[in-house]
Short mmCIF file of C-alpha atoms and ligand atoms in Angstrom, two decimals:
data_model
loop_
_atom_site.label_atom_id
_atom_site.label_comp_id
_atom_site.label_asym_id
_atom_site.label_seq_id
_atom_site.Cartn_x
_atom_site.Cartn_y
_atom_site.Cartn_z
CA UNK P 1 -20.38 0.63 0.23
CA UNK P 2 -19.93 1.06 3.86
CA UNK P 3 -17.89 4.13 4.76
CA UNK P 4 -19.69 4.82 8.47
CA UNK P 5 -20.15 8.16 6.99
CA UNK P 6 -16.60 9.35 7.74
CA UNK P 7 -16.46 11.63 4.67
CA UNK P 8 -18.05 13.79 6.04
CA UNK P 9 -16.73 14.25 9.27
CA UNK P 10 -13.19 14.52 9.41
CA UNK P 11 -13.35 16.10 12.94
CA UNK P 12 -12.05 19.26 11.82
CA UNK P 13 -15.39 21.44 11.27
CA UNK P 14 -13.22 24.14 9.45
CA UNK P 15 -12.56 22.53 6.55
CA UNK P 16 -16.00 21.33 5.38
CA UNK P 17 -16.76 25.05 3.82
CA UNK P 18 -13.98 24.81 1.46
CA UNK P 19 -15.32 22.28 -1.16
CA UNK P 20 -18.82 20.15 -1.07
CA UNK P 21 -16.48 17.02 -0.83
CA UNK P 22 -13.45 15.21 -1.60
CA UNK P 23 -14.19 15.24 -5.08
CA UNK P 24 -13.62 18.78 -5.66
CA UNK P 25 -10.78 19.38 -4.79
CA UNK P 26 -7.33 17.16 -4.90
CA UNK P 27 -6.87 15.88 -1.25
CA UNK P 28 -4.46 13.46 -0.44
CA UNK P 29 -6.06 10.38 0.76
CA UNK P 30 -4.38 8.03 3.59
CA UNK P 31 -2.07 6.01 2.49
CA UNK P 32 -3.53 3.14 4.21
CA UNK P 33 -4.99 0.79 1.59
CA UNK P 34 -8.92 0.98 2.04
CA UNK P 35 -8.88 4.23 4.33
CA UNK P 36 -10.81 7.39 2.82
CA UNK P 37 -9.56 9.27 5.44
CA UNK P 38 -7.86 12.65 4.79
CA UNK P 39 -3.83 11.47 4.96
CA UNK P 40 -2.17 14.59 6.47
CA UNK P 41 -0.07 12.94 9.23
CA UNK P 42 3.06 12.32 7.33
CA UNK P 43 5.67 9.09 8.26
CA UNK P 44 8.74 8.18 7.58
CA UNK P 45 9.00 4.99 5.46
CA UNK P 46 12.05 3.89 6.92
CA UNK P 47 14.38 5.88 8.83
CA UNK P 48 16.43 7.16 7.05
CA UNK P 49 14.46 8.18 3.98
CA UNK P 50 13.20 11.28 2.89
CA UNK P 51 10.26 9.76 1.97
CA UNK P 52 6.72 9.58 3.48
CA UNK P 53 4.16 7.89 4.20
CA UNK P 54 0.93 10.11 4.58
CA UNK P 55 -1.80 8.53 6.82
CA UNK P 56 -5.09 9.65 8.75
CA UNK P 57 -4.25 10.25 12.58
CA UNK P 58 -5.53 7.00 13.67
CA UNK P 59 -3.39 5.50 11.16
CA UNK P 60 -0.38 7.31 11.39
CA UNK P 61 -0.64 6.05 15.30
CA UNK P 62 -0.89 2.51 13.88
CA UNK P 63 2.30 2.64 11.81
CA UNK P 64 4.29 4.78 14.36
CA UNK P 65 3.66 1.86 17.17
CA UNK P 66 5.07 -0.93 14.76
CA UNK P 67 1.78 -1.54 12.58
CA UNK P 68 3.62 -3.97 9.78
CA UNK P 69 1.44 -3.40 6.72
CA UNK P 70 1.41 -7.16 5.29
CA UNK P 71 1.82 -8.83 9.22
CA UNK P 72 -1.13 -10.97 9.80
CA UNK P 73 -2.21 -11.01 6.25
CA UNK P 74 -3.21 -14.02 4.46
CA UNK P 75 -2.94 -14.03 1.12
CA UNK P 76 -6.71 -13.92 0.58
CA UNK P 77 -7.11 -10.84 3.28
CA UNK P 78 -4.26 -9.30 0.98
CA UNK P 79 -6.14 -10.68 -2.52
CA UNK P 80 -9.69 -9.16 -0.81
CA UNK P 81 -7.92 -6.24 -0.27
CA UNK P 82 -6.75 -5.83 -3.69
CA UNK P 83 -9.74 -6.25 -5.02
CA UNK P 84 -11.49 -3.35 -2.90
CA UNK P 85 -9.23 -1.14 -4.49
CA UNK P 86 -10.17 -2.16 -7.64
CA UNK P 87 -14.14 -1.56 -7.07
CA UNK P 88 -13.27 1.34 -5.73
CA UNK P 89 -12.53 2.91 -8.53
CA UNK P 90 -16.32 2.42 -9.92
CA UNK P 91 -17.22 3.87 -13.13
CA UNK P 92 -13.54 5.63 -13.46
CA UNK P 93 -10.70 4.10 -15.67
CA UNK P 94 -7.92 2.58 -13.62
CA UNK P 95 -5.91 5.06 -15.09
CA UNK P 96 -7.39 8.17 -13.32
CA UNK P 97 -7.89 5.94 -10.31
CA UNK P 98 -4.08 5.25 -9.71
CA UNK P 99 -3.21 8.69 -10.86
CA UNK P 100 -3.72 9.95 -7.32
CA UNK P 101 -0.43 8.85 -6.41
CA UNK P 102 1.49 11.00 -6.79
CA UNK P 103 4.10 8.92 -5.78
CA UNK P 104 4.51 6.72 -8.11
CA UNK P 105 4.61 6.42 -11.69
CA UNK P 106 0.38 6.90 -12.01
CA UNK P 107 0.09 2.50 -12.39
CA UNK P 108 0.43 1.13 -9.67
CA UNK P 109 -1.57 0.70 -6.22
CA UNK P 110 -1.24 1.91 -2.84
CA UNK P 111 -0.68 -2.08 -2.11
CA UNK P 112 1.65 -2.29 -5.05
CA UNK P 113 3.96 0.48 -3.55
CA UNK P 114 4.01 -0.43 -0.13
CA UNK P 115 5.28 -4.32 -1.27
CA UNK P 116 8.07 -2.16 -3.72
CA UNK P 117 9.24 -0.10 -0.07
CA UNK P 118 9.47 -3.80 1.83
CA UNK P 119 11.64 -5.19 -0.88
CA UNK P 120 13.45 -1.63 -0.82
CA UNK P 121 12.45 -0.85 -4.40
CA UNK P 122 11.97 2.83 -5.73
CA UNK P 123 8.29 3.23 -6.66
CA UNK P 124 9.28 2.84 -10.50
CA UNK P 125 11.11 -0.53 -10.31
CA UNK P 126 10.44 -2.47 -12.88
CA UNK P 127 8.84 -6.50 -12.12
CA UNK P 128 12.96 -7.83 -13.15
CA UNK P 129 14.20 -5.73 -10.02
CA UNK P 130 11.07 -7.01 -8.15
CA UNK P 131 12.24 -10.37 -9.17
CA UNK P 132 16.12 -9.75 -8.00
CA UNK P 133 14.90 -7.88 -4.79
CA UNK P 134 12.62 -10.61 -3.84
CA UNK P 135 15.04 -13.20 -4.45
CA UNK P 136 18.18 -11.96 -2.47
CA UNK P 137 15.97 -10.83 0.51
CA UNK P 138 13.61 -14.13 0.53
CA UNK P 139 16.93 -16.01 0.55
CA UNK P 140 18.56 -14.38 3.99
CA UNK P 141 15.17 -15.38 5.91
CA UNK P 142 14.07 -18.80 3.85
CA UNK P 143 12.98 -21.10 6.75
CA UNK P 144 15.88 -23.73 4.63
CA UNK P 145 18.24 -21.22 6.25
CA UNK P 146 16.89 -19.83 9.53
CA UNK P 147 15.18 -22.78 11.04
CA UNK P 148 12.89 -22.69 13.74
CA UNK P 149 13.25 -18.32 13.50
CA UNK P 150 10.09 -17.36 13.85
CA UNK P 151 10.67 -13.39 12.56
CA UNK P 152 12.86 -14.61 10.37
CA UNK P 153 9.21 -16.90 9.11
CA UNK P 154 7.13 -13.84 9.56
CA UNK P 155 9.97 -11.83 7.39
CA UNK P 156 9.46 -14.54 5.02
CA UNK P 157 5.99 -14.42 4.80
CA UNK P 158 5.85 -10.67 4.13
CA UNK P 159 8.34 -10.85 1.47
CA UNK P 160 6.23 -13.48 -0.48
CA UNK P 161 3.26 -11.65 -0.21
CA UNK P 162 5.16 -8.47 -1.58
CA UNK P 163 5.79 -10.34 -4.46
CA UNK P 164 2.29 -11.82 -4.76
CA UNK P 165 0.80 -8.75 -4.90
CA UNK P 166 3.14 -7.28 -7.35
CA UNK P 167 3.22 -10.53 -9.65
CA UNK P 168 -0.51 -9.98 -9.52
CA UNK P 169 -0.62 -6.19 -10.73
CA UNK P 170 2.40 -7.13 -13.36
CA UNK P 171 -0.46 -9.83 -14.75
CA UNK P 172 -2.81 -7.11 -14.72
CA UNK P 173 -1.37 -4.74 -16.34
CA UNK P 174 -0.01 -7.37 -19.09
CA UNK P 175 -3.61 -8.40 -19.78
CA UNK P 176 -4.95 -4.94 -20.60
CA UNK P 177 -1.66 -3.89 -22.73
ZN1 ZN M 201 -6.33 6.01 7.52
#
């Protein structure tokens, strides 16, 4: 797997004598769904929450200037993407895979949480809220009722894809239970 040999240079020199990689000790990856960057440039998720984001520096200056996670996704770029995460986790069980996130409730991917924030969901909504959040929010930007608006379209877009990806890791999870 191509990595351009990041992991070990994280352009800090000090920290390479504490462990003899990642794998030793619990780091906090960037949040940013295929990154294996070291996330310890935190972001707000939305304004006014509490919560963060935690990205690599190049990523945290992607977000900060407007960087809209699903924008310019198709929904094979976002499938593709989904699917990297998946091989990622190589000979470990999902389980201890998805555990990393700390948070969430240990199931779900990074993908999976970041379509719960755009429909405004806490990370352990369940798929009916995903459902009602979905539908109320696809509804104020559905191209039926803001013709011709083309954030309104791209607001539209994002939302579907949300659910996509979230329909896709409910099925998931259903066909392993
Ligand atoms: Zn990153």
């Amino acid at each position: 797997m191509a990595r351009h040999g990041r992991s070990t240079d994280w352009g800090f020199p000090r920290w390479r004598g504490y462990s003899g990689g990642r794998e030793a000790a619990p780091v906090r990856l960037c949040d940013r769904s295929g990154c294996d960057d070291r996330g310890d440039c935190p972001a707000p998720k939305s304004p006014n929450s509490p919560e963060r984001w935690y990205f690599c520096e190049k990523h945290a200056a992607e977000y900060n200037s407007g960087w809209n996670y699903f924008e310019g996704l198709s929904k094979e770029e976002a499938a593709a993407r989904e699917s990297d995460e998946r091989r990622d986790a190589g000979g470990y069980s999902e389980a201890a895979h998805y555990a990393w996130a700390g948070s969430g409730d240990g199931s779900r991917t990074r993908d999976e949480m970041r379509a719960l924030d755009l429909l405004g969901l806490e990370p352990d909504a369940d798929f009916e809220a995903v459902k009602k959040a979905w539908r109320s929010k696809a509804k104020e930007v559905h191209p039926d009722v803001r013709p011709g608006d083309a954030d309104a379209a791209k607001a539209f877009q994002a939302l579907q894809l949300a659910y996509e990806v979230l329909r896709a890791g409910e099925e998931r999870r259903e066909w392993k239970g």
